[in-house]
Coordinates of C-alpha atoms in Angstrom, one line a residue:
M25 CA -14.2 273.1 -38.1
D26 CA -15.2 269.4 -38.0
L27 CA -15.0 267.7 -34.4
I28 CA -11.6 265.7 -35.9
G29 CA -10.1 269.0 -36.8
I30 CA -11.1 270.7 -33.7
I31 CA -9.4 267.6 -32.0
L32 CA -5.8 267.6 -34.2
W33 CA -5.4 271.7 -33.9
P34 CA -2.9 271.5 -31.3
L35 CA -1.5 268.6 -32.8
K36 CA -1.5 270.3 -36.1
W37 CA -0.1 273.4 -34.5
V38 CA 3.2 271.9 -33.0
V39 CA 3.7 270.0 -36.8
E40 CA 3.6 273.3 -38.2
L41 CA 6.2 275.0 -35.0
V42 CA 8.7 271.9 -35.5
L43 CA 8.7 272.2 -39.3
V44 CA 9.0 275.9 -39.5
G45 CA 11.5 275.9 -37.1
W46 CA 14.0 273.1 -38.8
H47 CA 12.8 275.4 -42.1
A48 CA 14.1 278.1 -41.4
L49 CA 17.5 276.5 -39.6
F50 CA 18.2 274.8 -43.1
T51 CA 17.4 278.2 -44.5
L52 CA 19.4 279.7 -42.5
V53 CA 22.8 277.5 -43.1
G54 CA 21.9 278.4 -47.3
L55 CA 19.6 276.1 -48.7
P56 CA 17.1 277.6 -50.6
P57 CA 14.1 278.1 -49.1
A58 CA 11.4 276.4 -51.4
D59 CA 13.3 273.6 -52.4
G60 CA 12.0 270.4 -52.2
I61 CA 15.3 269.1 -49.8
T62 CA 14.8 272.1 -47.3
W63 CA 10.9 270.7 -46.8
V64 CA 12.2 267.2 -46.7
L65 CA 14.8 267.6 -44.2
S66 CA 12.3 269.9 -42.3
I67 CA 9.9 266.8 -41.9
I68 CA 12.8 264.2 -40.9
G69 CA 14.1 267.0 -38.1
L70 CA 9.9 266.7 -37.3
V71 CA 10.5 263.1 -36.8
I72 CA 14.0 263.5 -34.8
V73 CA 12.3 265.8 -32.6
L74 CA 9.0 263.7 -32.4
R75 CA 10.7 260.5 -31.6
S76 CA 13.4 262.0 -29.2
A77 CA 10.4 263.2 -27.0
L78 CA 8.9 259.7 -27.0
I79 CA 11.9 258.0 -25.6
P80 CA 10.5 258.0 -21.9
L81 CA 7.4 256.5 -23.2
F82 CA 9.6 253.7 -25.7
V83 CA 11.6 253.0 -22.3
R84 CA 8.3 252.3 -20.8
Q85 CA 6.8 250.1 -23.1
I86 CA 9.8 248.1 -22.9
K87 CA 9.8 247.8 -19.2
S88 CA 5.8 247.0 -19.5
Q89 CA 6.6 244.0 -22.3
R90 CA 8.7 242.9 -19.7
K91 CA 6.9 242.3 -16.7
M92 CA 3.8 241.5 -19.2
M93 CA 6.4 238.7 -20.3
E94 CA 6.8 237.6 -16.7
I95 CA 3.1 237.1 -15.7
A96 CA 2.9 235.1 -18.9
P97 CA 2.6 231.6 -16.7
E98 CA 0.1 233.6 -14.3
L99 CA -2.1 234.4 -17.3
R100 CA -2.3 230.8 -18.7
K101 CA -3.0 229.5 -15.6
V102 CA -6.0 231.8 -15.1
Q103 CA -7.3 231.0 -18.7
E104 CA -6.7 227.3 -18.0
K105 CA -8.8 227.8 -14.9
Y106 CA -11.8 228.9 -17.0
R107 CA -11.3 227.2 -20.2
G108 CA -14.4 225.8 -21.4
K109 CA -16.4 228.1 -18.7
K110 CA -18.9 230.7 -20.9
D111 CA -21.1 231.7 -18.5
Q112 CA -21.6 235.1 -17.3
L113 CA -20.2 234.6 -13.7
S114 CA -17.0 233.1 -14.9
R115 CA -16.3 235.2 -17.3
E116 CA -16.2 238.1 -15.0
A117 CA -14.4 235.9 -12.5
M118 CA -11.4 235.4 -14.9
S119 CA -11.6 239.4 -16.0
R120 CA -11.2 240.4 -12.4
E121 CA -8.7 238.1 -11.4
T122 CA -6.3 239.0 -15.0
M123 CA -7.2 242.6 -13.9
A124 CA -6.0 242.1 -10.4
L125 CA -3.0 240.0 -12.1
Y126 CA -2.4 243.4 -14.1
K127 CA -2.5 245.8 -11.0
K128 CA 0.0 243.7 -8.5
H129 CA 2.6 243.9 -11.2
G130 CA 1.9 247.1 -12.4
T131 CA 1.5 246.9 -16.3
T132 CA -1.4 246.7 -18.8
P133 CA -1.5 245.3 -22.6
V134 CA -2.0 249.0 -23.7
S135 CA 1.5 249.8 -21.9
S136 CA 3.3 248.7 -24.9
C137 CA 1.6 250.0 -27.3
L138 CA 2.5 253.6 -25.8
P139 CA 4.7 255.2 -28.5
L140 CA 2.7 253.5 -31.3
L141 CA -1.3 255.1 -29.9
V142 CA 0.5 258.3 -29.1
Q143 CA 2.5 258.9 -32.3
M144 CA -0.3 257.7 -34.9
P145 CA -2.5 261.5 -33.7
I146 CA 1.2 262.9 -34.3
F147 CA 0.6 261.2 -38.2
F148 CA -2.9 262.1 -38.3
A149 CA -1.8 265.8 -37.7
L150 CA 0.9 266.1 -40.4
F151 CA -1.2 263.8 -42.8
S152 CA -3.9 267.0 -42.2
V153 CA -1.3 269.2 -42.4
L154 CA 0.2 268.6 -45.7
N155 CA -3.9 268.0 -47.5
D156 CA -4.4 271.8 -46.2
V157 CA -1.1 272.5 -48.2
Q158 CA -3.3 272.0 -51.5
K159 CA -5.8 274.3 -50.5
I160 CA -4.0 277.1 -51.1
A161 CA -4.5 276.2 -55.2
K162 CA -7.7 277.0 -53.9
D163 CA -7.0 279.7 -52.2
P164 CA -4.0 281.9 -52.2
T165 CA -4.6 283.7 -49.2
F166 CA -4.8 280.5 -47.0
S167 CA -2.3 279.6 -44.3
G168 CA -2.1 277.0 -41.7
V169 CA -3.1 277.0 -37.8
G170 CA 0.3 278.2 -36.4
L171 CA 3.2 279.5 -37.9
L172 CA 2.6 277.9 -41.7
N173 CA 1.7 281.8 -42.9
N174 CA 0.7 282.1 -46.4
E175 CA 4.3 282.8 -47.5
L176 CA 5.6 279.1 -46.3
T177 CA 2.2 277.6 -47.3
Q178 CA 2.8 278.2 -50.9
E179 CA 6.6 277.6 -50.7
F180 CA 5.9 274.3 -49.4
Y181 CA 3.1 273.9 -52.0
D182 CA 5.9 275.0 -54.6
A183 CA 8.3 272.6 -53.3
K184 CA 9.5 269.4 -55.8
L185 CA 11.8 266.6 -54.5
F186 CA 14.3 266.0 -57.2
G187 CA 12.6 269.5 -58.9
V188 CA 9.4 266.8 -60.3
A189 CA 7.7 265.3 -57.2
S190 CA 5.4 267.5 -54.8
L191 CA 5.2 267.1 -51.1
H192 CA 1.7 266.8 -51.1
E193 CA 1.3 264.5 -53.8
T194 CA -0.1 261.0 -53.7
L195 CA 0.6 258.1 -55.9
I196 CA -2.9 258.4 -57.1
N197 CA -2.4 262.0 -58.5
A198 CA 1.1 261.1 -60.0
V199 CA -0.7 258.4 -62.0
E200 CA -3.1 260.5 -62.7
T201 CA -0.7 263.1 -64.1
S202 CA 1.2 260.4 -65.7
N203 CA 4.3 261.4 -63.7
G204 CA 6.9 258.5 -63.7
V205 CA 9.8 259.7 -61.6
A206 CA 7.3 260.6 -58.8
I207 CA 5.6 257.5 -59.3
T208 CA 9.0 255.6 -59.2
I209 CA 10.2 257.4 -55.9
L210 CA 6.4 256.8 -54.2
V211 CA 6.5 253.5 -54.9
I212 CA 10.2 253.0 -53.7
L213 CA 9.7 254.9 -50.6
V214 CA 6.1 252.9 -49.7
V215 CA 8.2 249.6 -50.6
L216 CA 11.0 250.4 -48.2
M217 CA 8.4 252.0 -45.7
I218 CA 6.8 248.5 -45.5
A219 CA 10.1 247.0 -45.7
S220 CA 11.1 248.4 -42.2
Q221 CA 8.3 247.8 -40.6
F222 CA 8.6 244.3 -41.3
F223 CA 12.2 243.7 -40.1
T224 CA 11.4 245.9 -37.0
Q225 CA 8.1 243.2 -36.1
L226 CA 10.3 240.5 -37.5
Q227 CA 13.4 241.2 -35.2
I228 CA 11.7 241.5 -32.2
I229 CA 9.6 238.1 -32.4
S230 CA 12.8 236.2 -33.6
K231 CA 15.5 237.2 -31.0
N232 CA 13.7 239.0 -28.1
L233 CA 10.9 236.2 -26.9
S234 CA 11.5 233.7 -24.4
P235 CA 10.8 230.1 -25.2
E236 CA 7.8 230.8 -22.7
A237 CA 6.6 233.6 -24.6
K238 CA 6.5 231.9 -28.1
T239 CA 3.8 229.2 -26.6
G240 CA 1.6 231.9 -26.2
Q241 CA -1.8 233.1 -27.9
A242 CA -0.4 236.5 -27.9
Y243 CA 3.1 235.2 -29.9
Q244 CA 0.7 233.9 -32.4
M245 CA -1.1 237.3 -32.8
Q246 CA 2.1 239.0 -33.4
R247 CA 3.1 236.4 -36.4
I248 CA -0.5 237.1 -37.7
M249 CA 0.5 240.9 -37.3
L250 CA 3.6 240.5 -39.1
Y251 CA 2.2 239.6 -42.3
I252 CA -1.0 241.7 -42.3
L253 CA 0.6 245.0 -41.6
P254 CA 2.3 245.0 -44.6
L255 CA -0.8 244.4 -46.5
A256 CA -2.3 247.4 -44.9
F257 CA 0.5 249.8 -45.7
I258 CA 0.1 248.8 -49.2
F259 CA -3.5 250.1 -49.6
S260 CA -2.7 252.9 -47.4
G261 CA 0.5 253.9 -48.3
V262 CA -1.3 254.3 -52.0
F263 CA -3.3 257.4 -50.6
F264 CA -0.5 259.1 -48.3
P265 CA 0.8 262.2 -49.6
L266 CA 5.2 262.1 -50.8
G267 CA 5.8 264.2 -47.5
V268 CA 3.7 261.9 -45.2
V269 CA 5.7 258.8 -46.7
I270 CA 9.0 260.1 -46.1
Y271 CA 7.6 261.1 -42.5
W272 CA 6.6 257.2 -41.9
F273 CA 9.7 255.7 -43.6
V274 CA 12.4 257.7 -41.4
S275 CA 10.1 257.1 -38.6
N276 CA 10.2 253.1 -39.3
L277 CA 14.0 253.5 -39.8
W278 CA 14.1 255.3 -36.1
T279 CA 12.3 252.7 -34.5
M280 CA 14.5 250.2 -36.7
V281 CA 17.9 251.3 -35.0
Q282 CA 16.7 252.0 -31.8
Q283 CA 15.2 248.4 -31.4
F284 CA 18.0 247.0 -32.6
I285 CA 20.2 249.1 -29.6
V286 CA 17.8 247.7 -27.2
I287 CA 17.7 244.0 -28.3
R288 CA 21.5 244.0 -28.2
E289 CA 21.6 245.8 -24.9
M290 CA 18.9 245.0 -23.0
P291 CA 17.3 242.0 -24.2
T292 CA 14.6 239.8 -22.8
P293 CA 16.2 237.1 -19.9
G294 CA 15.8 233.5 -22.1
S295 CA 15.5 235.0 -25.3
E296 CA 18.2 234.1 -27.9
A297 CA 19.5 237.9 -27.8
A298 CA 20.2 237.4 -23.8
K299 CA 22.4 234.4 -25.1
A300 CA 24.1 236.4 -27.6
R301 CA 24.8 238.9 -25.2
E302 CA 25.7 236.4 -22.5
E303 CA 28.1 235.0 -24.7
R304 CA 29.6 238.6 -25.9
L305 CA 30.1 239.3 -22.4
A306 CA 32.3 236.2 -21.6
R307 CA 34.8 237.0 -24.7
K308 CA 35.3 240.5 -22.7
G309 CA 35.9 238.6 -19.1
K310 CA 32.8 239.9 -18.1
A311 CA 29.1 238.8 -16.7
I312 CA 26.0 240.2 -15.5
D313 CA 25.0 240.2 -11.9
S314 CA 21.7 239.6 -9.9
S315 CA 21.1 243.2 -10.6
G316 CA 21.2 243.5 -14.4
K317 CA 24.7 245.1 -14.3
V318 CA 27.7 244.0 -16.0
V319 CA 30.7 243.4 -13.8
S320 CA 33.6 241.3 -14.0
M321 CA 34.0 237.8 -13.9
E322 CA 35.5 237.7 -10.7
K323 CA 32.7 239.7 -9.3
Y324 CA 30.4 237.8 -10.7
Q325 CA 31.8 234.1 -9.6
A326 CA 32.0 235.8 -6.2
E327 CA 28.3 236.6 -5.9
Q328 CA 27.3 233.4 -7.2
Q329 CA 29.5 231.8 -4.6
R330 CA 28.2 234.4 -1.8
L331 CA 24.3 233.4 -3.3
L332 CA 24.6 229.5 -3.0
E333 CA 26.3 229.9 0.8
E334 CA 23.1 232.1 1.8
A335 CA 20.9 229.6 0.2
E336 CA 22.6 226.6 1.8
R337 CA 22.4 228.3 5.3
A338 CA 18.7 228.8 4.7
R339 CA 17.9 225.5 3.7
A340 CA 19.9 224.5 6.7
A341 CA 17.9 226.4 8.8
A342 CA 14.6 225.7 7.7
P343 CA 12.1 223.5 9.6
K344 CA 12.2 220.1 7.8
R345 CA 8.5 219.4 6.8
Q346 CA 7.0 216.1 8.0
Q347 CA 6.3 213.8 5.8
P348 CA 1.7 213.4 5.8
V349 CA 1.1 210.2 6.1
G350 CA -2.9 208.8 5.2
K351 CA -4.8 207.0 8.1
Q352 CA -4.0 203.4 6.3
R353 CA -0.7 203.5 6.1
A354 CA -0.2 204.7 9.9
K355 CA -2.6 202.1 10.9
K356 CA 0.0 199.5 9.1
Q357 CA 2.7 201.7 10.7
A358 CA 1.7 201.9 14.4
P359 CA 2.8 198.3 16.0
K360 CA 6.2 199.0 14.2
Q361 CA 6.3 202.5 16.0
Q362 CA 5.5 200.7 18.9
G363 CA 7.8 197.9 19.6
P364 CA 7.3 194.2 20.8
K365 CA 4.5 194.4 23.1
Q366 CA 5.3 193.2 26.5
P367 CA 3.4 190.5 28.6
A368 CA 0.7 191.9 31.5
P369 CA 2.4 191.1 34.8
K370 CA 0.4 188.7 37.0
Q371 CA -2.7 189.9 39.2
P372 CA -2.8 187.8 42.6
G373 CA -5.9 186.4 43.0
P374 CA -8.8 187.2 45.1
G375 CA -8.6 187.7 49.0
A376 CA -4.5 187.3 48.8
Q377 CA -4.0 190.4 49.6
G378 CA -4.0 191.2 53.4
Q379 CA -4.5 187.1 54.6
K380 CA -2.0 186.0 57.2
R381 CA 0.0 182.8 56.9
P382 CA -0.8 180.6 60.0
S383 CA 1.6 180.2 62.3
S384 CA 3.1 176.9 63.4
G385 CA 1.6 177.0 66.8
G386 CA -2.2 175.8 66.1
A387 CA -4.7 175.7 63.5
P388 CA -6.1 179.3 62.8
K389 CA -8.9 180.6 65.0
P390 CA -12.4 180.5 62.9
A391 CA -14.3 183.7 62.5
D392 CA -17.1 183.0 64.4
G393 CA -15.2 182.6 67.7
S394 CA -16.4 178.9 68.0
S395 CA -13.9 176.4 69.7
S396 CA -12.1 174.5 67.0
P397 CA -13.4 170.6 67.6
D398 CA -9.6 169.4 68.7
S399 CA -8.8 172.4 71.0
P400 CA -9.2 170.8 74.8
T401 CA -12.1 171.9 77.1
T402 CA -12.3 172.6 80.8
S403 CA -14.3 171.8 82.9

């Protein structure tokens, strides 16, 4: 057994368990065990079981996509910050800031691809199971890795849809054997498989993206992949066995219906689908409150009034921010702020303080103690 076979072994065991379980159920209700429709219904049952098990991952995918849309403006700021910088240090800094942003909001780009990443190994496991069924033509004692024993493997190998198309037959095999009915069935299923994949992706990028998300680089990549993926399925569908094509088509139908329900009931805020949902609710007298719940219009209006009052009170209680003033403007405004300049009080001259006014009885006495020349002398 090769490395890929070792990796796929547990998944093949699960695929065989589900297939055999549904086959036993349909046989119990009266369908022929070796008929092609019985095994086709078993494959559809496999899709139902696996896709139901992936619903939690699908919900996580939606939440991750919402968070990626919310942080798209911040991611663009980081990209603009390092635009044109191709040195190693700038690239490492940009990578660190981007990863820190993902960690802060609890999301990664891989999270939005989880259902597809988980489903692909199961898809290859089913492909391997159907390919192994062909080995019974060379070795009648061959059986699967699990509950698909030799008898059931022989029934699977002999089963034909509408009595003409084997489930392990590919489009190339049908062309080689000139099986016109099998070619028609395979071509129709491949076209339906590609169309369902295209429509599912188209409804996401046309209705469930906000205007901000439609301006980013991720949106451009999604538009490119919208047209590239169908081309890839055209070439790969030629090599898919009929059973795998049926599985992939039914799985695409599941995705399309699931996506339609999500876009209708849980659209991305700001998208066309969100506006359409608000209009539908408004016609019914309902609206979406701040927590995302559907409430009556009266409750919605009361909540909006309460939020408005709280915002006004918070604005009134917040301290007013003083507008910063430049140095030049401050110098110009300084005289206006201080008002008109008052004249300084007149100061007395030197020696004015402490000088006595002369009395009317006579002249002042000289400071050296000598008598005045006008004073009378005594004999």
